[in-house]
Tab-separated table of C-alpha atoms in Angstrom:
chain	number	residue	atom	x	y	z
A	1	MET	CA	99.107	28.792	-44.231
A	2	ALA	CA	101.985	26.520	-44.830
A	3	SER	CA	105.565	27.433	-43.524
A	4	LYS	CA	108.535	27.079	-46.107
A	5	ALA	CA	110.266	24.438	-44.115
A	6	GLN	CA	106.502	22.746	-44.513
A	7	LYS	CA	106.246	22.721	-48.158
A	8	LYS	CA	109.503	21.786	-48.248
A	9	ASP	CA	108.987	18.600	-46.284
A	10	GLY	CA	105.834	17.988	-47.920
A	11	PHE	CA	107.695	17.819	-51.211
A	12	PHE	CA	110.212	15.869	-50.023
A	13	GLU	CA	107.489	13.343	-48.593
A	14	THR	CA	106.020	12.978	-52.117
A	15	VAL	CA	109.476	12.261	-53.934
A	16	LYS	CA	109.808	9.868	-51.896
A	17	THR	CA	106.592	8.574	-52.229
A	18	VAL	CA	107.041	8.245	-56.161
A	19	VAL	CA	110.234	6.153	-55.953
A	20	TYR	CA	109.023	3.806	-53.905
A	21	ALA	CA	106.547	2.982	-55.925
A	22	VAL	CA	108.776	3.259	-58.513
A	23	ALA	CA	110.907	0.622	-57.222
A	24	ILE	CA	107.939	-1.711	-55.843
A	25	ALA	CA	107.150	-1.741	-59.413
A	26	VAL	CA	110.025	-1.863	-60.934
A	27	VAL	CA	110.913	-5.599	-58.163
A	28	PHE	CA	107.557	-6.515	-58.918
A	29	ARG	CA	108.171	-6.415	-63.103
A	30	THR	CA	111.168	-8.514	-62.113
A	31	LEU	CA	110.566	-10.940	-59.904
A	32	PHE	CA	106.708	-12.286	-60.789
A	33	PHE	CA	105.046	-10.846	-63.209
A	34	GLN	CA	105.831	-8.454	-66.441
A	35	PRO	CA	102.979	-7.204	-68.672
A	36	PHE	CA	102.487	-7.701	-72.114
A	37	TRP	CA	100.860	-6.604	-75.145
A	38	ILE	CA	100.694	-8.675	-77.996
A	39	PRO	CA	100.820	-5.896	-80.918
A	40	SER	CA	101.116	-8.588	-84.117
A	41	GLY	CA	98.844	-11.095	-85.417
A	42	SER	CA	101.661	-14.093	-85.163
A	43	MET	CA	100.114	-15.989	-82.897
A	44	LYS	CA	96.601	-15.946	-83.878
A	45	ASP	CA	94.351	-17.527	-82.480
A	46	THR	CA	95.951	-18.488	-79.612
A	47	LEU	CA	96.714	-14.079	-78.775
A	48	LEU	CA	95.157	-11.724	-81.495
A	49	ILE	CA	96.202	-8.571	-81.467
A	50	GLY	CA	94.961	-6.202	-78.344
A	51	ASP	CA	95.467	-9.158	-75.782
A	52	PHE	CA	96.949	-7.442	-72.935
A	53	LEU	CA	98.242	-10.605	-70.369
A	54	PHE	CA	100.603	-11.081	-67.445
A	55	VAL	CA	104.322	-12.749	-68.183
A	56	ASN	CA	105.095	-15.351	-65.930
A	57	LYS	CA	109.026	-14.057	-64.507
A	58	MET	CA	109.372	-16.590	-62.060
A	59	ALA	CA	108.392	-19.913	-64.174
A	60	TYR	CA	111.716	-20.393	-65.494
A	61	GLY	CA	114.606	-18.219	-63.018
A	62	TYR	CA	115.956	-15.199	-63.692
A	63	SER	CA	119.302	-14.414	-66.166
A	64	ARG	CA	120.122	-10.140	-67.296
A	65	TYR	CA	116.763	-10.365	-69.707
A	66	SER	CA	114.557	-10.440	-65.961
A	67	CYS	CA	115.883	-7.006	-65.317
A	68	PRO	CA	114.351	-4.024	-67.932
A	69	MET	CA	116.619	-2.909	-70.793
A	70	GLY	CA	118.728	-6.172	-69.791
A	71	LEU	CA	120.661	-4.301	-66.509
A	72	CYS	CA	121.009	-7.535	-64.752
A	73	PRO	CA	124.089	-8.005	-63.160
A	74	PHE	CA	124.646	-11.083	-63.450
A	75	GLU	CA	125.228	-14.140	-66.580
A	76	GLY	CA	123.523	-17.784	-67.289
A	77	ARG	CA	120.087	-18.548	-65.159
A	78	LEU	CA	119.516	-18.339	-61.043
A	79	PHE	CA	116.583	-20.348	-59.873
A	80	ALA	CA	116.212	-21.977	-63.367
A	81	SER	CA	113.605	-24.271	-64.320
A	82	GLU	CA	113.536	-25.924	-67.774
A	83	PRO	CA	110.608	-24.702	-70.100
A	84	GLU	CA	107.932	-27.645	-71.353
A	85	ARG	CA	107.575	-28.039	-75.376
A	86	GLY	CA	104.422	-26.005	-76.078
A	87	ASP	CA	104.546	-23.476	-73.282
A	88	VAL	CA	103.986	-20.139	-75.170
A	89	VAL	CA	106.770	-18.102	-73.753
A	90	VAL	CA	107.862	-14.428	-73.855
A	91	PHE	CA	111.964	-14.180	-74.575
A	92	ARG	CA	114.527	-11.556	-75.758
A	93	HIS	CA	115.463	-11.460	-79.456
A	94	PRO	CA	119.037	-12.398	-79.663
A	95	VAL	CA	119.356	-9.643	-82.558
A	96	ASN	CA	117.278	-6.842	-82.240
A	97	GLY	CA	116.633	-6.907	-78.484
A	98	SER	CA	113.211	-6.863	-78.744
A	99	ASP	CA	110.876	-9.092	-76.518
A	100	PHE	CA	109.354	-11.489	-78.660
A	101	ILE	CA	106.293	-14.450	-78.195
A	102	LYS	CA	105.594	-17.473	-79.163
A	103	ARG	CA	105.372	-21.321	-78.706
A	104	LEU	CA	108.405	-23.822	-78.096
A	105	ILE	CA	108.867	-26.526	-79.993
A	106	GLY	CA	111.739	-28.110	-80.150
A	107	LEU	CA	113.770	-28.616	-76.913
A	108	PRO	CA	117.678	-29.218	-76.640
A	109	GLY	CA	118.868	-31.756	-78.668
A	110	ASP	CA	115.619	-32.502	-80.562
A	111	THR	CA	115.059	-32.070	-84.553
A	112	VAL	CA	112.456	-29.658	-85.677
A	113	GLN	CA	111.519	-30.057	-89.931
A	114	MET	CA	108.340	-28.967	-91.418
A	115	ARG	CA	107.406	-30.967	-94.198
A	116	GLY	CA	104.366	-29.791	-96.246
A	117	GLY	CA	103.010	-27.254	-93.323
A	118	VAL	CA	103.426	-30.327	-90.515
A	119	ILE	CA	105.905	-29.982	-87.781
A	120	TYR	CA	108.214	-33.455	-88.060
A	121	LEU	CA	109.828	-33.776	-84.435
A	122	ASN	CA	112.728	-36.328	-83.853
A	123	GLY	CA	111.418	-37.735	-87.580
A	124	GLU	CA	107.709	-38.249	-86.179
A	125	GLU	CA	104.910	-36.742	-87.607
A	126	VAL	CA	103.030	-34.024	-85.537
A	127	PRO	CA	99.124	-34.626	-85.913
A	128	GLN	CA	97.282	-31.954	-87.040
A	129	THR	CA	93.340	-32.275	-87.196
A	130	PRO	CA	90.818	-30.198	-89.135
A	131	ALA	CA	88.825	-27.826	-86.862
A	132	GLY	CA	87.243	-25.422	-88.712
A	133	GLN	CA	88.042	-22.102	-89.704
A	134	PHE	CA	89.160	-18.369	-88.494
A	135	GLU	CA	87.707	-15.871	-89.059
A	136	GLU	CA	88.014	-12.114	-88.654
A	137	LEU	CA	87.158	-8.987	-90.296
A	138	TYR	CA	89.740	-7.787	-92.673
A	139	GLU	CA	90.343	-4.095	-91.416
A	140	PRO	CA	93.516	-1.815	-89.850
A	141	GLN	CA	94.358	-4.142	-86.520
A	142	GLY	CA	95.976	-2.224	-83.325
A	143	PRO	CA	97.559	0.867	-83.239
A	144	MET	CA	100.040	0.152	-86.078
A	145	GLY	CA	96.972	-0.793	-88.121
A	146	HIS	CA	98.388	-4.207	-89.170
A	147	GLU	CA	96.062	-5.485	-92.080
A	148	PRO	CA	95.422	-9.394	-91.370
A	149	ARG	CA	96.415	-11.830	-94.193
A	150	CYS	CA	93.822	-13.645	-95.510
A	151	GLU	CA	93.421	-17.596	-97.202
A	152	ASN	CA	90.298	-16.351	-99.621
A	153	ALA	CA	92.445	-13.572	-100.528
A	154	PRO	CA	91.426	-10.638	-101.875
A	155	VAL	CA	89.177	-9.553	-99.485
A	156	GLY	CA	87.980	-6.303	-99.600
A	157	GLN	CA	87.511	-3.660	-96.421
A	158	GLY	CA	85.082	-4.808	-94.422
A	159	GLY	CA	85.056	-8.131	-95.465
A	160	MET	CA	85.180	-11.838	-93.933
A	161	CYS	CA	88.831	-12.738	-93.788
A	162	THR	CA	89.165	-16.670	-92.976
A	163	LYS	CA	92.135	-19.264	-92.451
A	164	SER	CA	92.352	-22.836	-92.044
A	165	ARG	CA	92.429	-23.934	-88.321
A	166	TYR	CA	93.926	-27.286	-87.480
A	167	THR	CA	94.357	-28.932	-83.897
A	168	GLU	CA	97.955	-29.750	-83.520
A	169	THR	CA	98.842	-32.367	-80.862
A	170	LEU	CA	102.261	-32.103	-79.953
A	171	PRO	CA	103.783	-35.214	-77.703
A	172	GLY	CA	102.876	-35.470	-74.596
A	173	GLY	CA	98.930	-34.992	-75.225
A	174	ARG	CA	99.369	-31.012	-74.852
A	175	THR	CA	97.007	-29.481	-77.732
A	176	HIS	CA	96.752	-26.112	-79.510
A	177	ASP	CA	95.401	-24.268	-82.900
A	178	VAL	CA	97.172	-23.258	-86.404
A	179	LEU	CA	96.504	-21.627	-88.979
A	180	ASN	CA	97.312	-21.614	-92.310
A	181	ILE	CA	97.060	-18.869	-95.008
A	182	THR	CA	98.925	-20.283	-97.772
A	183	ASP	CA	100.907	-23.392	-99.010
A	184	GLY	CA	103.917	-24.254	-100.601
A	185	GLY	CA	106.872	-21.241	-99.221
A	186	PHE	CA	109.688	-22.105	-97.534
A	187	GLY	CA	107.756	-22.475	-93.446
A	188	ASP	CA	106.123	-25.184	-94.654
A	189	ASP	CA	108.956	-27.101	-95.805
A	190	THR	CA	112.495	-26.487	-94.049
A	191	PRO	CA	116.064	-28.348	-93.658
A	192	ALA	CA	115.715	-30.853	-90.195
A	193	PHE	CA	117.070	-28.045	-87.785
A	194	THR	CA	118.627	-29.562	-84.347
A	195	VAL	CA	118.498	-27.635	-81.717
A	196	PRO	CA	121.415	-27.338	-79.845
A	197	ALA	CA	122.523	-27.529	-75.933
A	198	GLY	CA	121.460	-24.830	-74.281
A	199	HIS	CA	118.708	-23.601	-76.519
A	200	TYR	CA	115.080	-23.200	-77.531
A	201	PHE	CA	113.264	-23.930	-80.974
A	202	PHE	CA	110.219	-21.304	-81.351
A	203	MET	CA	107.596	-21.527	-84.149
A	204	GLY	CA	103.794	-19.356	-84.103
A	205	ASP	CA	100.499	-20.192	-84.157
A	206	ASN	CA	99.727	-18.382	-87.116
A	207	ARG	CA	102.496	-21.036	-88.831
A	208	ASP	CA	102.654	-18.209	-92.155
A	209	ASN	CA	102.373	-15.127	-90.941
A	210	SER	CA	105.384	-15.360	-87.844
A	211	GLN	CA	109.239	-15.166	-89.038
A	212	ASP	CA	110.204	-17.326	-86.287
A	213	SER	CA	112.942	-20.657	-85.148
A	214	ARG	CA	112.295	-21.664	-88.284
A	215	PHE	CA	113.985	-18.055	-90.260
A	216	SER	CA	117.532	-17.266	-89.893
A	217	ARG	CA	118.496	-14.028	-87.825
A	218	ALA	CA	119.726	-12.698	-91.595
A	219	VAL	CA	116.113	-12.879	-92.967
A	220	GLY	CA	114.446	-11.332	-89.352
A	221	GLY	CA	113.675	-14.680	-87.841
A	222	VAL	CA	114.827	-15.652	-83.921
A	223	GLY	CA	116.603	-19.180	-85.124
A	224	PHE	CA	117.736	-21.268	-81.966
A	225	VAL	CA	116.796	-18.944	-79.073
A	226	PRO	CA	119.605	-19.804	-76.303
A	227	ALA	CA	118.436	-20.318	-72.353
A	228	ASP	CA	119.478	-17.162	-70.663
A	229	TYR	CA	117.054	-15.344	-73.253
A	230	LEU	CA	113.541	-16.901	-72.129
A	231	ILE	CA	111.711	-13.939	-69.901
A	232	GLY	CA	108.536	-15.813	-69.035
A	233	ARG	CA	105.542	-18.088	-69.311
A	234	ALA	CA	102.262	-16.249	-70.732
A	235	ASP	CA	99.404	-17.942	-68.623
A	236	ARG	CA	96.490	-16.140	-68.779
A	237	ILE	CA	94.907	-13.023	-70.425
A	238	VAL	CA	94.433	-10.226	-68.342
A	239	PHE	CA	91.869	-8.151	-71.174
A	240	SER	CA	91.550	-7.593	-74.713
A	241	SER	CA	91.069	-4.913	-76.860
A	242	ALA	CA	89.830	-4.878	-80.434
A	243	GLY	CA	90.603	-0.751	-81.014
A	244	ARG	CA	93.642	1.238	-81.939
A	245	SER	CA	94.145	0.943	-78.085
A	246	LEU	CA	93.859	-0.606	-74.587
A	247	PHE	CA	92.175	2.516	-73.374
A	248	TYR	CA	89.563	2.213	-75.763
A	249	ILE	CA	87.380	0.191	-72.720
A	250	TRP	CA	84.369	0.197	-75.427
A	251	THR	CA	86.260	-1.978	-77.830
A	252	TRP	CA	87.812	-4.559	-75.308
A	253	ARG	CA	87.061	-8.307	-76.457
A	254	THR	CA	84.729	-9.663	-73.400
A	255	ASP	CA	85.039	-13.634	-73.862
A	256	ARG	CA	88.849	-12.957	-73.663
A	257	LEU	CA	88.590	-11.274	-70.023
A	258	PHE	CA	91.126	-13.993	-67.563
A	259	LYS	CA	91.112	-16.583	-70.944
A	260	ALA	CA	94.189	-18.930	-70.017
A	261	VAL	CA	96.522	-19.288	-72.963
A	262	GLU	CA	96.243	-23.116	-73.579
């Protein structure tokens, strides 16, 4: 039988192992890659509810929000690098403290305006070309059970929910898909926003289902996002679950395994 001293030593070895493992995980999450799960449909069809990805923390350097709960003990950004227009970025909401993921549309000094559901960037139209329809079943999605909004509403449970899809081409040639559900809302026609120095303008790809920089923080939007609030860039989906839990392996979408985020 093990002596009391041996049992004590074994206990402390276990504690040390756990402490080391947690420390390594925190360092990895802070400096390299942070796991991120997509809880909402604001970035469809680029990102679906249930997509699980790792956020590249090295892409833009480090700020206080690189640490869990925003506890990094410094202001500004270390090893800062400028994001590129069209990046899909995770950032800290400037008011409620939650992590958001949206597409970067406006850089400091840019003027951004929506007219008839089309972006005008620095006075120039950002072209959209029809790209068919995005289809999904009308049913509860993800752990929170949100039902999708449909362009062809009303749709009964289990019916096919559709949205018009367009391919948008940003200055510089980067392309991505955007979805349309309704026409004529505030998000489709906005004032011209001029992005202040040190801030960025973000939008969701599911344009009629995204609280983003088009909306002020007073009504649930994010407004202009300060550079210090950027956390990292979404580069690749690791796996994706269409079920109520990431652990329901039988609901994983095999066509999205290790898919690049574009």
